[in-house]
Coordinates of C-alpha atoms and ligand atoms in Angstrom, one line a residue:
X7 CA 8.0 173.6 -73.7
X8 CA 7.0 175.6 -76.8
X9 CA 5.2 173.6 -79.4
X10 CA 7.3 172.3 -82.3
X11 CA 5.4 174.4 -84.9
X12 CA 6.7 177.7 -83.6
X13 CA 10.2 176.5 -82.8
X14 CA 12.9 177.2 -85.3
X15 CA 15.5 175.0 -86.8
X16 CA 19.0 176.1 -86.6
X17 CA 20.3 178.0 -89.5
X18 CA 23.4 176.2 -90.7
X19 CA 26.0 178.6 -89.7
X20 CA 28.6 175.9 -89.8
X21 CA 28.7 172.9 -92.1
X22 CA 27.7 170.3 -89.5
X23 CA 24.4 168.7 -90.5
X24 CA 23.7 167.7 -86.9
X25 CA 24.1 171.3 -85.8
X26 CA 21.7 172.5 -88.6
X27 CA 19.1 170.0 -87.3
X28 CA 19.4 171.2 -83.7
X29 CA 16.1 172.4 -82.2
X30 CA 16.1 176.0 -81.1
X31 CA 14.1 178.2 -78.9
X32 CA 14.2 181.9 -78.2
X33 CA 13.5 184.5 -75.6
X34 CA 9.8 184.8 -76.6
X35 CA 9.2 181.1 -76.1
X36 CA 11.1 180.9 -72.9
X37 CA 9.2 183.7 -71.2
X38 CA 5.9 182.0 -72.2
X39 CA 7.1 178.6 -71.1
X40 CA 8.4 179.9 -67.8
X41 CA 5.1 181.5 -67.0
X42 CA 3.1 178.5 -68.0
X43 CA 5.3 176.1 -66.1
X44 CA 4.4 178.1 -63.0
X45 CA 0.7 178.0 -63.5
X46 CA 0.4 181.5 -64.9
X47 CA -2.1 181.4 -67.7
X48 CA -3.4 185.0 -68.0
X49 CA -1.6 188.2 -69.1
X50 CA -3.2 191.7 -68.9
X51 CA -1.5 194.3 -71.1
X52 CA -1.2 196.6 -74.1
X53 CA 0.7 195.5 -77.2
X54 CA 3.5 197.3 -79.1
X55 CA 7.2 197.3 -79.7
X56 CA 8.9 195.1 -78.5
X57 CA 6.3 192.8 -77.0
X58 CA 3.6 192.6 -79.7
X59 CA 4.7 189.1 -80.7
X60 CA 5.1 188.0 -77.1
X61 CA 1.3 188.6 -76.7
X62 CA 0.5 186.9 -79.9
X63 CA 2.7 183.9 -79.2
X64 CA 1.3 183.6 -75.7
X65 CA -2.2 183.5 -77.1
X66 CA -1.1 180.9 -79.6
X67 CA 0.4 178.9 -76.7
X68 CA -3.0 178.8 -75.0
X69 CA -2.6 181.6 -72.5
X70 CA -5.5 184.1 -72.0
X71 CA -4.4 187.6 -73.2
X72 CA -6.6 190.4 -72.1
X73 CA -5.6 193.5 -74.1
X74 CA -6.5 196.8 -72.6
X75 CA -6.8 200.4 -73.9
X76 CA -4.4 201.8 -71.3
X77 CA -1.6 200.1 -69.3
X78 CA -2.7 201.5 -65.9
X79 CA -6.0 199.6 -66.2
X80 CA -4.2 196.4 -67.3
X81 CA -1.9 196.9 -64.3
X82 CA -4.8 197.3 -61.9
X83 CA -6.3 194.2 -63.4
X84 CA -3.1 192.2 -62.8
X85 CA -2.9 193.5 -59.2
X86 CA -6.4 192.5 -58.3
X87 CA -5.9 189.1 -60.0
X88 CA -3.0 188.6 -57.6
X89 CA -5.2 189.5 -54.6
X90 CA -8.0 187.1 -55.7
X91 CA -5.8 184.1 -56.6
X92 CA -2.6 184.4 -54.5
X93 CA -0.7 184.0 -57.8
X94 CA 1.1 187.1 -59.2
X95 CA -1.0 188.8 -61.8
X96 CA 1.0 189.7 -64.9
X97 CA 0.9 193.0 -66.7
X98 CA 2.8 193.3 -70.0
X99 CA 3.7 196.6 -71.4
X100 CA 5.9 198.3 -74.0
X101 CA 8.9 200.5 -73.0
X102 CA 9.1 203.9 -71.4
X103 CA 5.6 205.4 -71.7
X104 CA 3.8 202.0 -71.5
X105 CA 6.0 201.0 -68.6
X106 CA 5.3 204.3 -66.8
X107 CA 1.6 203.9 -67.3
X108 CA 1.8 200.4 -65.8
X109 CA 4.1 201.5 -63.0
X110 CA 1.4 203.4 -61.2
X111 CA -0.5 200.1 -60.8
X112 CA 2.7 198.3 -59.7
X113 CA 3.2 200.9 -57.0
X114 CA -0.4 200.7 -55.9
X115 CA -0.2 196.9 -55.8
X116 CA 2.9 197.1 -53.6
X117 CA 1.2 199.6 -51.3
X118 CA -1.8 197.3 -51.0
X119 CA 0.3 194.0 -50.6
X120 CA -1.1 192.5 -53.8
X121 CA 1.3 190.2 -55.7
X122 CA 1.8 191.3 -59.3
X123 CA 4.6 191.3 -61.9
X124 CA 5.0 194.2 -64.3
X125 CA 6.8 192.8 -67.4
X126 CA 8.0 195.6 -69.7
X127 CA 9.9 195.4 -72.9
X128 CA 12.8 197.9 -72.9
X129 CA 15.3 199.3 -75.4
X130 CA 18.9 198.3 -75.8
X131 CA 21.1 198.6 -72.8
X132 CA 24.1 200.0 -74.7
X133 CA 22.0 202.8 -76.1
X134 CA 20.1 203.5 -72.9
X135 CA 23.2 203.5 -70.7
X136 CA 25.0 206.0 -73.0
X137 CA 21.7 208.0 -73.3
X138 CA 21.9 208.0 -77.1
X139 CA 18.2 208.4 -77.6
X140 CA 16.7 205.0 -78.5
X141 CA 13.1 204.6 -79.5
X142 CA 11.2 204.9 -76.1
X143 CA 14.5 205.0 -74.2
X144 CA 14.4 204.9 -70.4
X145 CA 16.3 203.3 -67.6
X146 CA 13.2 201.5 -66.5
X147 CA 14.9 199.2 -63.9
X148 CA 16.2 202.2 -62.0
X149 CA 12.9 203.9 -62.0
X150 CA 10.9 200.9 -61.0
X151 CA 13.1 200.0 -58.1
X152 CA 11.9 202.3 -55.3
X153 CA 8.3 201.6 -56.2
X154 CA 8.1 197.9 -55.8
X155 CA 9.5 195.0 -53.8
X156 CA 12.2 194.2 -56.3
X157 CA 13.2 194.9 -59.9
X158 CA 15.0 192.4 -62.1
X159 CA 16.5 192.5 -65.6
X160 CA 17.3 189.5 -67.8
X161 CA 20.0 189.8 -70.4
X162 CA 20.5 186.2 -71.5
X163 CA 17.9 183.9 -72.7
X164 CA 19.4 181.2 -70.5
X165 CA 18.5 183.3 -67.4
X166 CA 14.8 183.8 -68.3
X167 CA 13.8 180.8 -66.2
X168 CA 15.6 182.1 -63.1
X169 CA 14.4 185.7 -63.7
X170 CA 10.7 184.6 -63.9
X171 CA 11.2 182.3 -60.8
X172 CA 12.7 185.1 -58.8
X173 CA 9.9 187.5 -59.8
X174 CA 7.2 185.0 -58.8
X175 CA 8.8 184.1 -55.5
X176 CA 9.4 187.7 -54.6
X177 CA 5.9 188.8 -55.4
X178 CA 4.1 186.2 -53.3
X179 CA 6.4 185.3 -50.4
X180 CA 6.4 187.3 -47.1
X181 CA 4.4 190.4 -47.5
X182 CA 3.1 190.2 -51.1
X183 CA 3.7 193.0 -53.5
X184 CA 4.8 194.2 -56.9
X185 CA 7.9 193.1 -58.9
X186 CA 9.3 194.6 -62.0
X187 CA 10.8 192.4 -64.7
X188 CA 12.7 194.2 -67.5
X189 CA 13.0 192.3 -70.8
X190 CA 15.2 194.2 -73.4
X191 CA 14.1 193.7 -77.0
X192 CA 17.2 191.8 -77.9
X193 CA 16.6 189.2 -75.2
X194 CA 13.3 188.2 -76.8
X195 CA 14.8 187.3 -80.1
X196 CA 17.9 185.7 -78.6
X197 CA 18.1 182.1 -79.7
X198 CA 19.4 179.1 -77.8
X199 CA 19.3 175.3 -77.9
X200 CA 15.8 174.2 -77.0
X201 CA 16.8 171.4 -74.7
X202 CA 19.1 173.6 -72.8
X203 CA 16.4 176.3 -72.7
X204 CA 13.9 173.8 -71.3
X205 CA 16.4 172.8 -68.6
X206 CA 17.0 176.4 -67.7
X207 CA 13.3 176.9 -66.7
X208 CA 12.5 176.8 -63.0
X209 CA 9.2 175.6 -61.5
X210 CA 9.0 177.5 -58.2
X211 CA 8.4 175.1 -55.3
X212 CA 6.4 176.4 -52.4
X213 CA 6.5 180.0 -53.6
X214 CA 4.9 181.4 -50.4
X215 CA 6.2 179.1 -47.6
X216 CA 4.1 178.9 -44.4
X217 CA 5.6 181.1 -41.7
X218 CA 4.8 179.5 -38.4
X219 CA 4.5 181.9 -35.5
X220 CA 6.6 181.3 -32.4
X221 CA 4.6 179.5 -29.7
X222 CA 5.6 182.1 -27.1
X223 CA 4.2 184.9 -29.3
X224 CA 1.0 183.0 -29.6
X225 CA 0.7 182.4 -25.9
X226 CA 1.5 186.1 -25.2
X227 CA -1.3 187.2 -27.5
X228 CA -3.8 184.8 -25.9
X229 CA -2.9 186.0 -22.5
X230 CA -3.5 189.6 -23.5
X231 CA -6.7 188.7 -25.2
X232 CA -7.9 186.7 -22.3
X233 CA -7.3 189.7 -19.9
X234 CA -9.6 191.9 -22.0
X235 CA -12.9 193.3 -20.8
X236 CA -13.8 194.8 -24.1
X237 CA -12.0 192.9 -26.8
X238 CA -12.2 193.6 -30.5
X239 CA -10.9 191.8 -33.6
X240 CA -10.1 193.9 -36.7
X241 CA -9.9 191.9 -40.0
X242 CA -8.0 193.5 -42.8
X243 CA -7.5 192.7 -46.5
X244 CA -4.4 190.7 -45.6
X245 CA -6.8 188.3 -43.8
X246 CA -9.0 188.2 -47.0
X247 CA -5.9 187.6 -49.1
X248 CA -4.7 184.7 -46.9
X249 CA -7.7 182.5 -47.9
X250 CA -7.8 181.1 -44.3
X251 CA -11.5 181.7 -44.3
X252 CA -12.6 178.8 -42.2
X253 CA -10.0 179.2 -39.5
X254 CA -10.7 183.0 -39.2
X255 CA -14.4 182.3 -38.9
X256 CA -13.8 179.7 -36.2
X257 CA -11.5 182.0 -34.3
X258 CA -14.1 184.8 -34.3
X259 CA -17.0 182.5 -33.4
X260 CA -15.3 180.4 -30.7
X261 CA -13.8 183.5 -29.0
X262 CA -17.2 185.3 -29.2
X263 CA -15.3 188.6 -29.7
X264 CA -17.0 191.3 -31.8
X265 CA -15.2 191.8 -35.2
X266 CA -14.8 194.8 -37.4
X267 CA -14.0 194.2 -41.1
X268 CA -11.9 196.7 -43.0
X269 CA -13.3 197.5 -46.4
X270 CA -11.9 194.7 -48.5
X271 CA -12.3 192.2 -45.6
X272 CA -16.0 192.7 -45.6
X273 CA -17.7 189.3 -46.2
X274 CA -14.9 187.3 -44.7
X275 CA -17.7 186.7 -42.2
X276 CA -21.0 188.0 -43.4
X277 CA -21.7 191.6 -42.5
X278 CA -25.0 190.3 -41.0
X279 CA -23.2 188.0 -38.6
X280 CA -24.3 188.6 -35.0
X281 CA -20.7 189.4 -33.9
X282 CA -20.1 191.9 -36.7
X283 CA -19.5 195.4 -35.3
X284 CA -19.4 197.2 -38.6
X285 CA -22.5 199.3 -37.8
X286 CA -20.9 200.2 -34.4
X287 CA -17.5 201.1 -35.7
X288 CA -16.9 204.4 -33.8
X289 CA -18.1 202.8 -30.6
X290 CA -15.9 199.7 -30.8
X291 CA -12.8 201.7 -31.8
X292 CA -13.3 204.1 -28.9
X293 CA -14.4 201.8 -26.2
X294 CA -12.5 198.5 -26.7
X295 CA -9.6 197.8 -24.4
X296 CA -7.7 195.0 -26.4
X297 CA -7.7 195.1 -30.2
X298 CA -6.4 192.1 -32.2
X299 CA -5.5 193.2 -35.8
X300 CA -5.4 190.4 -38.3
X301 CA -3.9 191.4 -41.6
X302 CA -4.7 195.1 -41.1
X303 CA -2.3 197.9 -40.7
X304 CA -2.7 200.8 -38.2
X305 CA -2.4 203.4 -41.0
X306 CA -4.6 206.4 -41.8
X307 CA -7.6 204.1 -42.4
X308 CA -7.4 203.3 -38.6
X309 CA -6.4 206.8 -37.6
X310 CA -2.9 205.4 -36.8
X311 CA -4.1 203.7 -33.7
X312 CA -4.3 206.9 -31.7
X313 CA -6.2 210.2 -31.3
X314 CA -9.8 210.7 -30.5
X315 CA -11.1 207.8 -32.7
X316 CA -9.4 205.5 -30.2
X317 CA -10.7 207.1 -26.9
X318 CA -8.5 207.9 -23.9
X319 CA -4.8 207.8 -24.6
X320 CA -3.3 204.6 -23.2
X321 CA -6.7 202.9 -23.1
X322 CA -5.8 200.3 -25.7
X323 CA -3.6 197.2 -26.0
X324 CA -2.9 196.0 -29.5
X325 CA -2.2 192.5 -30.6
X326 CA -1.1 192.3 -34.3
X327 CA -1.0 189.3 -36.6
X328 CA 1.0 190.0 -39.7
X329 CA 3.6 188.4 -41.9
X330 CA 5.8 191.5 -41.9
X331 CA 7.8 191.9 -38.7
X332 CA 8.6 195.6 -39.5
X333 CA 4.9 196.4 -39.4
X334 CA 4.9 196.0 -35.6
X335 CA 5.2 199.3 -33.6
X336 CA 4.9 201.2 -36.8
X337 CA 2.4 203.7 -35.3
X338 CA 1.8 202.6 -31.7
X339 CA 3.2 200.0 -29.4
X340 CA 2.1 196.4 -30.2
X341 CA 2.1 194.5 -26.9
X342 CA 1.7 191.1 -28.5
X343 CA 3.2 190.8 -32.0
X344 CA 2.4 187.5 -33.8
X345 CA 4.5 187.3 -36.8
X346 CA 3.7 184.7 -39.4
X347 CA 1.3 183.9 -42.2
X348 CA -2.3 184.4 -41.2
X349 CA -3.3 180.8 -41.9
X350 CA -0.7 179.5 -39.5
X351 CA -1.1 182.2 -36.9
X352 CA -4.9 181.9 -36.8
X353 CA -4.7 178.1 -36.5
X354 CA -2.3 178.4 -33.6
X355 CA -4.5 181.0 -31.8
X356 CA -7.5 178.8 -32.4
X357 CA -5.7 175.8 -30.9
X358 CA -5.0 177.9 -27.8
X359 CA -8.6 178.9 -27.2
X360 CA -10.1 175.5 -28.0
X361 CA -12.5 174.3 -25.3
X362 CA -11.4 176.7 -22.6
X363 CA -12.2 180.2 -23.6
X364 CA -14.3 182.5 -21.5
X365 CA -17.0 184.5 -23.4
X366 CA -16.3 188.2 -23.5
X367 CA -18.2 190.1 -20.7
X368 CA -21.8 190.4 -21.6
X369 CA -22.0 194.1 -20.8
X370 CA -19.5 194.7 -23.7
X371 CA -21.1 192.5 -26.3
X372 CA -24.6 193.8 -25.3
X373 CA -23.4 197.4 -25.6
X374 CA -22.0 196.7 -29.1
X375 CA -25.2 195.0 -30.1
X376 CA -27.4 197.9 -28.9
X377 CA -25.3 200.5 -30.7
X378 CA -25.3 198.5 -33.9
X379 CA -29.1 198.0 -33.8
X380 CA -29.6 201.7 -33.1
X381 CA -27.5 202.7 -36.1
X382 CA -29.0 200.1 -38.4
X383 CA -32.5 201.3 -37.4
X384 CA -31.5 204.9 -38.0
X385 CA -30.3 204.2 -41.5
X386 CA -33.2 201.9 -42.6
X387 CA -35.7 204.5 -43.7
X388 CA -33.1 206.4 -45.8
X389 CA -32.5 203.3 -47.8
X390 CA -36.1 202.9 -48.7
X391 CA -36.6 206.3 -50.2
X392 CA -37.8 205.9 -53.8
X393 CA -37.4 209.5 -55.0
X394 CA -36.3 211.3 -58.1
X395 CA -33.7 212.6 -58.2
X396 CA -32.2 209.8 -56.1
X397 CA -29.9 210.6 -53.2
X398 CA -27.0 208.2 -52.5
X399 CA -28.8 206.3 -49.8
X400 CA -31.9 205.6 -51.9
X401 CA -29.8 204.3 -54.8
X402 CA -27.6 202.3 -52.5
X403 CA -30.6 200.8 -50.8
X404 CA -31.5 199.2 -54.2
X405 CA -28.0 197.9 -54.7
X406 CA -27.8 196.5 -51.2
X407 CA -30.8 194.3 -52.1
X408 CA -29.1 193.2 -55.3
X409 CA -26.0 191.9 -53.5
X410 CA -28.2 190.3 -50.8
X411 CA -29.9 188.4 -53.6
X412 CA -26.7 187.6 -55.4
X413 CA -24.1 187.2 -52.7
X414 CA -21.6 185.5 -55.0
X415 CA -21.4 188.6 -57.2
X416 CA -18.3 190.7 -57.0
X417 CA -18.7 194.4 -56.0
X418 CA -16.1 196.9 -57.3
X419 CA -16.4 200.3 -55.8
X420 CA -14.7 203.7 -56.2
X421 CA -15.6 207.4 -55.8
X422 CA -15.9 209.6 -52.7
X423 CA -19.5 209.7 -51.5
X424 CA -20.2 206.7 -53.8
X425 CA -17.4 204.8 -52.1
X426 CA -17.8 205.7 -48.5
X427 CA -21.6 205.4 -48.4
X428 CA -21.7 202.1 -50.4
X429 CA -19.1 200.6 -48.0
X430 CA -21.5 201.3 -45.1
X431 CA -24.7 200.4 -46.8
X432 CA -24.0 197.3 -49.0
X433 CA -23.6 194.2 -46.8
X434 CA -21.2 191.6 -48.1
X435 CA -21.7 187.9 -47.5
X436 CA -18.7 186.1 -48.9
X437 CA -14.9 186.6 -48.7
X438 CA -13.1 188.6 -51.4
X439 CA -16.2 189.9 -53.0
X440 CA -15.6 193.6 -52.3
X441 CA -12.8 195.2 -54.3
X442 CA -12.1 198.9 -53.9
X443 CA -9.7 201.9 -53.8
X444 CA -7.6 200.3 -51.0
X445 CA -4.8 201.8 -49.0
X446 CA -4.2 204.8 -51.2
X447 CA -7.9 205.6 -51.8
X448 CA -7.0 205.7 -55.4
X449 CA -9.4 206.6 -58.3
X450 CA -9.1 204.6 -61.5
X451 CA -9.1 201.0 -60.3
X452 CA -12.7 200.5 -61.4
X453 CA -12.6 198.9 -64.9
X454 CA -9.3 197.1 -64.4
X455 CA -10.5 195.5 -61.2
X456 CA -13.9 194.7 -62.7
X457 CA -12.4 193.0 -65.8
X458 CA -9.9 190.9 -63.8
X459 CA -12.6 189.9 -61.3
X460 CA -14.8 188.6 -64.2
X461 CA -11.9 186.9 -65.9
X462 CA -10.4 185.3 -62.8
X463 CA -13.6 184.1 -61.1
X464 CA -16.3 183.9 -63.9
X465 CA -18.7 185.5 -61.5
X466 CA -21.0 188.5 -62.3
X467 CA -19.4 191.8 -61.4
X468 CA -21.2 195.0 -60.2
X469 CA -19.0 198.1 -60.4
X470 CA -20.4 201.0 -58.4
X471 CA -18.6 204.1 -59.7
X472 CA -18.7 207.8 -58.9
X473 CA -18.9 209.7 -62.2
X474 CA -15.4 211.2 -61.6
X475 CA -13.9 207.8 -60.5
X476 CA -15.4 206.1 -63.6
X477 CA -13.7 208.7 -65.9
X478 CA -10.3 207.5 -64.9
X479 CA -10.7 204.1 -66.6
X480 CA -14.0 204.5 -68.5
X481 CA -12.5 203.8 -72.0
X482 CA -12.2 200.2 -70.9
X483 CA -15.9 199.7 -71.4
X484 CA -14.8 198.8 -74.9
X485 CA -12.6 196.0 -73.4
X486 CA -15.6 194.8 -71.4
X487 CA -17.6 194.6 -74.6
X488 CA -14.8 193.1 -76.6
X489 CA -14.4 190.2 -74.2
X490 CA -18.1 190.1 -73.5
X491 CA -17.7 190.1 -69.8
X492 CA -20.6 189.8 -67.3
X493 CA -20.0 193.3 -65.9
X494 CA -22.6 195.8 -64.9
X495 CA -21.3 199.3 -64.3
X496 CA -23.4 201.7 -62.4
X497 CA -22.3 205.3 -62.6
X498 CA -23.5 207.4 -59.8
X499 CA -23.9 210.6 -61.8
X500 CA -24.0 213.6 -59.6
X501 CA -22.4 215.9 -62.2
X502 CA -19.1 216.1 -60.5
X503 CA -16.5 215.4 -57.8
X504 CA -18.4 215.2 -54.5
X505 CA -21.2 217.3 -55.8
X506 CA -22.3 218.9 -59.1
X507 CA -23.3 222.2 -57.7
X508 CA -20.1 224.3 -57.4
X509 CA -19.9 227.4 -59.5
X510 CA -17.0 229.5 -60.7
X511 CA -16.7 232.2 -58.0
X512 CA -15.6 234.8 -60.5
X513 CA -18.7 234.3 -62.6
X514 CA -16.5 233.6 -65.6
X515 CA -17.5 231.1 -68.2
X516 CA -15.1 228.3 -67.1
X517 CA -16.9 225.7 -64.9
X518 CA -15.8 225.1 -61.3
X519 CA -12.9 222.6 -61.0
X520 CA -15.1 220.0 -59.4
X521 CA -18.0 219.8 -61.9
X522 CA -18.6 218.0 -65.2
X523 CA -21.0 218.4 -68.1
X524 CA -24.4 218.4 -66.5
X525 CA -26.7 215.5 -67.3
X526 CA -24.1 213.5 -69.1
X527 CA -25.2 210.2 -70.4
X528 CA -22.5 207.7 -69.6
X529 CA -24.8 204.9 -70.7
X530 CA -24.2 205.9 -74.3
X531 CA -20.5 205.0 -74.0
X532 CA -21.5 201.4 -73.5
X533 CA -23.9 201.5 -76.4
X534 CA -21.1 202.8 -78.6
X535 CA -19.4 199.4 -78.3
X536 CA -22.5 197.2 -78.6
X537 CA -23.2 196.8 -74.8
X538 CA -26.4 197.7 -73.1
X539 CA -26.9 201.3 -71.8
X540 CA -29.7 202.3 -69.4
X541 CA -30.5 205.7 -67.9
X542 CA -32.4 205.6 -64.6
X543 CA -33.7 208.2 -62.2
X544 CA -35.3 206.2 -59.4
X545 CA -34.1 203.4 -57.1
X546 CA -36.8 201.1 -58.4
X547 CA -35.6 201.7 -62.0
X548 CA -32.0 201.2 -60.9
X549 CA -32.9 197.8 -59.2
X550 CA -34.7 196.6 -62.3
X551 CA -31.9 197.6 -64.6
X552 CA -29.2 196.0 -62.5
X553 CA -31.2 192.8 -62.1
X554 CA -31.6 192.6 -65.8
X555 CA -27.9 193.1 -66.4
X556 CA -26.8 190.6 -63.7
X557 CA -29.4 188.1 -65.0
X558 CA -28.3 188.4 -68.6
X559 CA -24.6 188.7 -68.0
X560 CA -24.4 191.3 -70.9
X561 CA -22.0 194.2 -70.6
X562 CA -24.2 197.0 -69.2
X563 CA -23.7 200.5 -68.1
X564 CA -26.4 202.2 -66.0
X565 CA -26.3 205.9 -65.7
X566 CA -27.9 206.6 -62.4
X567 CA -28.9 210.3 -62.0
X568 CA -28.1 211.3 -58.4
X569 CA -29.1 214.6 -56.9
X570 CA -26.1 216.9 -57.6
X571 CA -26.5 218.5 -54.2
X572 CA -26.6 215.2 -52.2
X573 CA -22.9 214.6 -51.6
X574 CA -20.5 216.0 -49.1
X575 CA -16.9 217.3 -49.7
X576 CA -14.5 214.3 -49.8
X577 CA -17.2 211.9 -48.8
X578 CA -16.4 210.7 -45.3
X579 CA -12.8 211.9 -45.1
X580 CA -13.4 215.7 -45.4
X581 CA -11.3 216.0 -42.2
X582 CA -8.2 215.2 -44.2
X583 CA -8.8 218.1 -46.6
X584 CA -6.7 221.1 -45.6
X585 CA -8.7 224.4 -45.6
X586 CA -7.3 227.9 -46.2
X587 CA -8.0 230.1 -43.2
X588 CA -7.6 233.1 -45.6
X589 CA -10.2 231.9 -48.1
X590 CA -13.2 234.2 -48.4
X591 CA -16.4 232.4 -47.6
Ligands
ADP20 P1 -6.6 197.0 -44.6 O1 -6.4 198.1 -45.6 O2 -7.7 196.1 -45.0 O3 -6.6 197.5 -43.2 P2 -3.8 196.5 -45.0 O4 -3.5 196.5 -46.4 O5 -3.5 197.8 -44.2 O6 -5.3 196.0 -44.7 O7 -3.0 195.4 -44.3 C1 -2.8 194.1 -44.8 C2 -1.7 193.5 -44.0 O8 -1.8 192.1 -44.2 C3 -0.3 193.9 -44.4 O9 0.4 194.4 -43.2 C4 0.4 192.6 -44.9 O10 1.7 192.5 -44.4 C5 -0.5 191.5 -44.2 N1 -0.6 190.3 -45.0 C6 -0.9 190.1 -46.2 N2 -0.9 188.8 -46.5 C7 -0.6 188.1 -45.4 C8 -0.6 186.7 -45.1 N3 -0.8 185.8 -46.0 N4 -0.2 186.4 -43.8 C9 0.0 187.4 -42.9 N5 -0.1 188.7 -43.1 C10 -0.4 189.1 -44.4
TZD21 N1 -6.7 211.1 -58.4 C1 -6.5 209.8 -58.0 C2 -5.6 208.9 -58.8 N2 -7.0 209.4 -56.8 C3 -7.7 210.2 -56.1 N3 -8.2 209.8 -54.9 C4 -8.0 211.6 -56.5 C5 -7.4 211.9 -57.7 C6 -8.8 212.6 -55.7 N4 -10.2 212.1 -55.6 C7 -10.7 211.5 -54.5 O1 -10.1 211.2 -53.5 S1 -12.3 211.0 -54.8 C8 -12.4 211.7 -56.3 C9 -11.1 212.3 -56.6 C10 -10.9 212.9 -57.9 C11 -13.6 211.7 -57.1 C12 -14.9 211.8 -56.4 O2 -15.9 212.1 -57.3 P1 -16.9 210.9 -57.7 O3 -17.6 210.5 -56.4 O4 -17.8 211.4 -58.7 O5 -16.1 209.7 -58.1 P2 -18.8 211.3 -55.6 O6 -19.8 210.2 -55.4 O7 -19.3 212.4 -56.5 O8 -18.3 211.8 -54.3
MG22 MG1 -19.6 212.3 -58.5

């Protein structure tokens, strides 16, 4: 319950002395108490009417309040806190514009299956519903609804406990995602009896209950897997989220099946593991005959499970392990759906293979190994190039060594070339250490993710950012300095989006739409707030600067000058970019 110091005494509205002595609480305190009761101790947000005092009082009550410069970044922080901890991350915003800024992050969290709760203050129902033009008026509940798992509004202080409980349970149970909780200004100052208020709070029991797969579904999956001549396991970020690391590792190792990690599942088993097929991705997707997906969807990131990426039509059988039954058959037929939580499903599969599992045919595992070694050998010399200006590979070669030497550091990554190439080059060694643009390939997650990663884990963070990508959340370097977080931002500065070499085809004075000020010094931004700024032009300098930053834990931004001509259009997904057939070359 709220501490006595901040609880009010009843004003004596009637003459009863006993009534006047009655302890009171209010909406502010009940929201804070409800969150704390459920083990939620951090709030990411931006203050203002009507939630300024909610933030202050939460801090006074011992919660950690991380105050951002823009709600979108606070929302992204909450979302990734949810991914890292399996507890919903909380983002707190003001009404209409603050709410809308945070809503992007809520939608992105829902798309990525990250549990988060966007809590926004709102203006008075009676004014909003009659559209009479209140301060920051908006029907936020209606707008949030289609973009998240559920949206709730609380009108009575006595319902705050239930409202918070529903929000938590909805965010983390089943397929995790975003929840919107609408708190009108009047609710926060609503007063009620403190004892009744305390009784109204709900501690959510077993918020994400285990969902045990049907034994027949497990047997069916094992039968299909056993029949495979060229089996493959694909691990997705759902597998990373599930925190069933030991069981997943055991399943992969005891089955002997090559595995391919999706971007944010890298490190679930080390990328250097002998069964890792990351460096033979095209080959295993094309040539495998049975593919077991664990916490990964057959969306665009896996070419929807069809087309030339996947070889001959009809050459594949898919097994899918997922908590969401509706995910099955979403793109292609799933011959063995295993519906349940990944921890329970993987344990059941593991039991089924215990002691009696045939190793996959050696011609398959050898073929994967050979392809992988060939690709790794091909890339190696490019990673060693110590030239100025740097190209992406040279710079990433240096960062690859940094993560090898500091495997517990968290890598945040966004951009186009900066993202796609870093994903391939930088090996990960531990689960949930790589955080990136996720299912939408969204720019702007950088500083929010980096800040929450540092706050939630206390580990050093390395954020590798395209110069465009960084710009979406760059102002939060002030937040990094203000909270003195151990974050090292490396901006891959190639003067623009994909490349810095485009010119205005008319010869006019406006720059091309994809380029920025040439030779910008992003490092000065960090210096402006008391952090460390470094400008580097070679991979050796880059390595030294990152080592110093990671060693000291001081907020640092390294401006890494990258050859403006080195990148390619849209990084590795240029094929998704429509081209005009009428455009003059
Ligand atoms: P990736 O982008 O890495 O391929 P996706 O985001 O497409 O991964 O897929 C994640 C999947 O994991 C979703 O379909 C989601 O329902 C599922 N998922 C998330 N958490 C769990 C869990 N605890 N148990 C089972 N499935 C889960
Ligand atoms: N806006 C949002 C929110 N997400 C996006 N993905 C984009 C715009 C489009 N976009 C990309 O897909 S990558 C990118 C944009 C603007 C930036 C690429 O430039 P960069 O990376 O400097 O970050 P490289 O290394 O120069 O390729
Ligand atoms: Mg760039």
